Amino acid sequence: KQTLLPLLREETSSFIFPCHPAVQRPELQHMVMELLRCIPLLLFLLFVCGLDHFIFSILSIIQHHSFVQYSYQTSHHLSVNVMGTSLMAQLLRSTIGALNTSFDTEVETSNLACLPQPSRMTRQQYLDTCLPLGALALLCLVQVYPFRLRRAIAAFYFPKREKTRVLFLYNKLLRQRKNFLQLQRGRIARQARQPPGLGTSLLQWCRRRWPCLRRFLRRSCTVCGTPETPRHRPCPDPDCGALYCEPCW
């Protein structure tokens, strides 16, 4: 409840507000860890795509520069002429004349069937390959919002446990504030004992010398470091000059 225990500026960053649309600091740390787990998958995917492109390039070079075509032409003519008109000449012409042949041969061949035939992956195939990883990264970003429902579901089924958790959180914040107050008192006391530095003294002198520069030379809260606003209150001790915001004061 805001009316019961208003949160300080330092405490607000450690809580998750379910109705806040932005990703908050506790959720951001968990989301970054989930995204870091996707990096090995991304590196593996890039390696596979790069290897695919490398193999395609090698096979394409082999295909274009290892092509060899052969052309073979031959001609064969055999003719036996037997002269004369005798019976023996006629007999030889009828028997040996069958050996007369004539043919031309032309053969063209290549090693195209032995060469690789690589095919490049299309842009759609690359997109389909990277789409699951993109969906996984998107789920890592969106999962913080369903996780906010865990406390509401647990409170609905276990209301007594929810009251115990709220009481524990309330006491824990009170202890943290008490310890924080003691730590800040010690830190501010040590800081007050130290002489101001040259930059601090020059800044204070400029603020006193030219009051119109105060809007540009704004100081910050001594405790939490928030920039100076009209609600900031200076220490009533004239020798102190420390500035505090309204919650810290």
mmCIF file of N, CA, C and O in Angstrom, residues 119-153:
data_model
loop_
_atom_site.group_PDB
_atom_site.id
_atom_site.type_symbol
_atom_site.label_atom_id
_atom_site.label_comp_id
_atom_site.label_asym_id
_atom_site.label_seq_id
_atom_site.Cartn_x
_atom_site.Cartn_y
_atom_site.Cartn_z
ATOM 1 N N SER A 119 23.135 -25.990 -55.584
ATOM 2 C CA SER A 119 21.984 -25.071 -55.644
ATOM 3 C C SER A 119 22.047 -24.141 -54.434
ATOM 4 O O SER A 119 22.227 -24.589 -53.302
ATOM 5 N N ARG A 120 21.922 -22.874 -54.691
ATOM 6 C CA ARG A 120 21.992 -21.867 -53.635
ATOM 7 C C ARG A 120 20.681 -21.834 -52.836
ATOM 8 O O ARG A 120 19.591 -21.986 -53.401
ATOM 9 N N MET A 121 20.815 -21.606 -51.518
ATOM 10 C CA MET A 121 19.618 -21.436 -50.685
ATOM 11 C C MET A 121 18.961 -20.108 -51.002
ATOM 12 O O MET A 121 19.634 -19.082 -51.151
ATOM 13 N N THR A 122 17.657 -20.117 -51.105
ATOM 14 C CA THR A 122 16.921 -18.900 -51.402
ATOM 15 C C THR A 122 16.790 -18.038 -50.152
ATOM 16 O O THR A 122 17.069 -18.466 -49.025
ATOM 17 N N ARG A 123 16.383 -16.808 -50.366
ATOM 18 C CA ARG A 123 16.175 -15.895 -49.239
ATOM 19 C C ARG A 123 15.069 -16.386 -48.309
ATOM 20 O O ARG A 123 15.149 -16.233 -47.091
ATOM 21 N N GLN A 124 14.053 -17.001 -48.874
ATOM 22 C CA GLN A 124 12.970 -17.544 -48.056
ATOM 23 C C GLN A 124 13.463 -18.688 -47.181
ATOM 24 O O GLN A 124 13.052 -18.829 -46.019
ATOM 25 N N GLN A 125 14.358 -19.509 -47.691
ATOM 26 C CA GLN A 125 14.915 -20.597 -46.896
ATOM 27 C C GLN A 125 15.773 -20.061 -45.747
ATOM 28 O O GLN A 125 15.727 -20.587 -44.636
ATOM 29 N N TYR A 126 16.563 -19.028 -46.029
ATOM 30 C CA TYR A 126 17.330 -18.398 -44.949
ATOM 31 C C TYR A 126 16.391 -17.807 -43.897
ATOM 32 O O TYR A 126 16.648 -17.904 -42.693
ATOM 33 N N LEU A 127 15.316 -17.193 -44.354
ATOM 34 C CA LEU A 127 14.354 -16.605 -43.411
ATOM 35 C C LEU A 127 13.683 -17.687 -42.574
ATOM 36 O O LEU A 127 13.513 -17.522 -41.355
ATOM 37 N N ASP A 128 13.309 -18.788 -43.208
ATOM 38 C CA ASP A 128 12.694 -19.885 -42.454
ATOM 39 C C ASP A 128 13.666 -20.499 -41.451
ATOM 40 O O ASP A 128 13.247 -21.011 -40.400
ATOM 41 N N THR A 129 14.953 -20.484 -41.767
ATOM 42 C CA THR A 129 15.950 -21.023 -40.841
ATOM 43 C C THR A 129 16.136 -20.121 -39.630
ATOM 44 O O THR A 129 16.293 -20.604 -38.502
ATOM 45 N N CYS A 130 16.133 -18.808 -39.850
ATOM 46 C CA CYS A 130 16.354 -17.859 -38.751
ATOM 47 C C CYS A 130 15.081 -17.530 -37.987
ATOM 48 O O CYS A 130 15.166 -16.937 -36.905
ATOM 49 N N LEU A 131 13.927 -17.873 -38.541
ATOM 50 C CA LEU A 131 12.672 -17.509 -37.879
ATOM 51 C C LEU A 131 12.506 -18.155 -36.509
ATOM 52 O O LEU A 131 12.078 -17.472 -35.561
ATOM 53 N N PRO A 132 12.829 -19.439 -36.295
ATOM 54 C CA PRO A 132 12.686 -19.992 -34.930
ATOM 55 C C PRO A 132 13.550 -19.295 -33.892
ATOM 56 O O PRO A 132 13.105 -19.065 -32.760
ATOM 57 N N LEU A 133 14.769 -18.919 -34.267
ATOM 58 C CA LEU A 133 15.629 -18.211 -33.320
ATOM 59 C C LEU A 133 15.078 -16.827 -33.014
ATOM 60 O O LEU A 133 15.131 -16.364 -31.874
ATOM 61 N N GLY A 134 14.530 -16.157 -34.024
ATOM 62 C CA GLY A 134 13.906 -14.861 -33.780
ATOM 63 C C GLY A 134 12.690 -14.971 -32.878
ATOM 64 O O GLY A 134 12.470 -14.123 -32.011
ATOM 65 N N ALA A 135 11.902 -16.043 -33.073
ATOM 66 C CA ALA A 135 10.751 -16.259 -32.192
ATOM 67 C C ALA A 135 11.199 -16.552 -30.770
ATOM 68 O O ALA A 135 10.576 -16.101 -29.793
ATOM 69 N N LEU A 136 12.313 -17.278 -30.621
ATOM 70 C CA LEU A 136 12.838 -17.555 -29.280
ATOM 71 C C LEU A 136 13.298 -16.276 -28.590
ATOM 72 O O LEU A 136 13.026 -16.068 -27.401
ATOM 73 N N ALA A 137 13.987 -15.400 -29.323
ATOM 74 C CA ALA A 137 14.415 -14.124 -28.742
ATOM 75 C C ALA A 137 13.213 -13.254 -28.391
ATOM 76 O O ALA A 137 13.210 -12.565 -27.366
ATOM 77 N N LEU A 138 12.182 -13.282 -29.225
ATOM 78 C CA LEU A 138 10.970 -12.514 -28.922
ATOM 79 C C LEU A 138 10.278 -13.032 -27.675
ATOM 80 O O LEU A 138 9.775 -12.251 -26.852
ATOM 81 N N LEU A 139 10.260 -14.344 -27.500
ATOM 82 C CA LEU A 139 9.663 -14.913 -26.283
ATOM 83 C C LEU A 139 10.460 -14.519 -25.041
ATOM 84 O O LEU A 139 9.877 -14.316 -23.970
ATOM 85 N N CYS A 140 11.783 -14.401 -25.176
ATOM 86 C CA CYS A 140 12.594 -13.947 -24.033
ATOM 87 C C CYS A 140 12.241 -12.519 -23.641
ATOM 88 O O CYS A 140 12.321 -12.161 -22.458
ATOM 89 N N LEU A 141 11.850 -11.699 -24.617
ATOM 90 C CA LEU A 141 11.472 -10.321 -24.312
ATOM 91 C C LEU A 141 10.054 -10.221 -23.754
ATOM 92 O O LEU A 141 9.771 -9.348 -22.933
ATOM 93 N N VAL A 142 9.185 -11.105 -24.204
ATOM 94 C CA VAL A 142 7.770 -10.996 -23.831
ATOM 95 C C VAL A 142 7.453 -11.782 -22.567
ATOM 96 O O VAL A 142 6.442 -11.509 -21.908
ATOM 97 N N GLN A 143 8.324 -12.720 -22.185
ATOM 98 C CA GLN A 143 7.989 -13.595 -21.072
ATOM 99 C C GLN A 143 7.920 -12.848 -19.734
ATOM 100 O O GLN A 143 7.345 -13.378 -18.780
ATOM 101 N N VAL A 144 8.471 -11.640 -19.654
ATOM 102 C CA VAL A 144 8.430 -10.910 -18.385
ATOM 103 C C VAL A 144 6.996 -10.544 -18.005
ATOM 104 O O VAL A 144 6.673 -10.447 -16.809
ATOM 105 N N TYR A 145 6.136 -10.348 -18.996
ATOM 106 C CA TYR A 145 4.769 -9.950 -18.694
ATOM 107 C C TYR A 145 3.929 -11.114 -18.159
ATOM 108 O O TYR A 145 3.198 -10.934 -17.180
ATOM 109 N N PRO A 146 3.996 -12.319 -18.739
ATOM 110 C CA PRO A 146 3.281 -13.436 -18.075
ATOM 111 C C PRO A 146 3.839 -13.780 -16.701
ATOM 112 O O PRO A 146 3.093 -14.242 -15.828
ATOM 113 N N PHE A 147 5.134 -13.561 -16.487
ATOM 114 C CA PHE A 147 5.712 -13.868 -15.179
ATOM 115 C C PHE A 147 5.143 -12.985 -14.074
ATOM 116 O O PHE A 147 5.201 -13.347 -12.901
ATOM 117 N N ARG A 148 4.631 -11.816 -14.447
ATOM 118 C CA ARG A 148 4.046 -10.931 -13.424
ATOM 119 C C ARG A 148 2.761 -11.499 -12.826
ATOM 120 O O ARG A 148 2.339 -11.074 -11.749
ATOM 121 N N LEU A 149 2.151 -12.442 -13.516
ATOM 122 C CA LEU A 149 0.911 -13.022 -13.019
ATOM 123 C C LEU A 149 1.153 -14.094 -11.960
ATOM 124 O O LEU A 149 0.198 -14.553 -11.336
ATOM 125 N N ARG A 150 2.388 -14.485 -11.756
ATOM 126 C CA ARG A 150 2.658 -15.560 -10.797
ATOM 127 C C ARG A 150 2.242 -15.162 -9.383
ATOM 128 O O ARG A 150 1.645 -15.947 -8.651
ATOM 129 N N ARG A 151 2.575 -13.940 -8.980
ATOM 130 C CA ARG A 151 2.216 -13.513 -7.628
ATOM 131 C C ARG A 151 0.711 -13.416 -7.465
ATOM 132 O O ARG A 151 0.156 -13.802 -6.426
ATOM 133 N N ALA A 152 0.006 -12.906 -8.484
ATOM 134 C CA ALA A 152 -1.450 -12.794 -8.391
ATOM 135 C C ALA A 152 -2.117 -14.173 -8.310
ATOM 136 O O ALA A 152 -3.066 -14.367 -7.544
ATOM 137 N N ILE A 153 -1.600 -15.125 -9.077
ATOM 138 C CA ILE A 153 -2.167 -16.479 -9.025
ATOM 139 C C ILE A 153 -1.917 -17.123 -7.672
ATOM 140 O O ILE A 153 -2.805 -17.756 -7.070
#
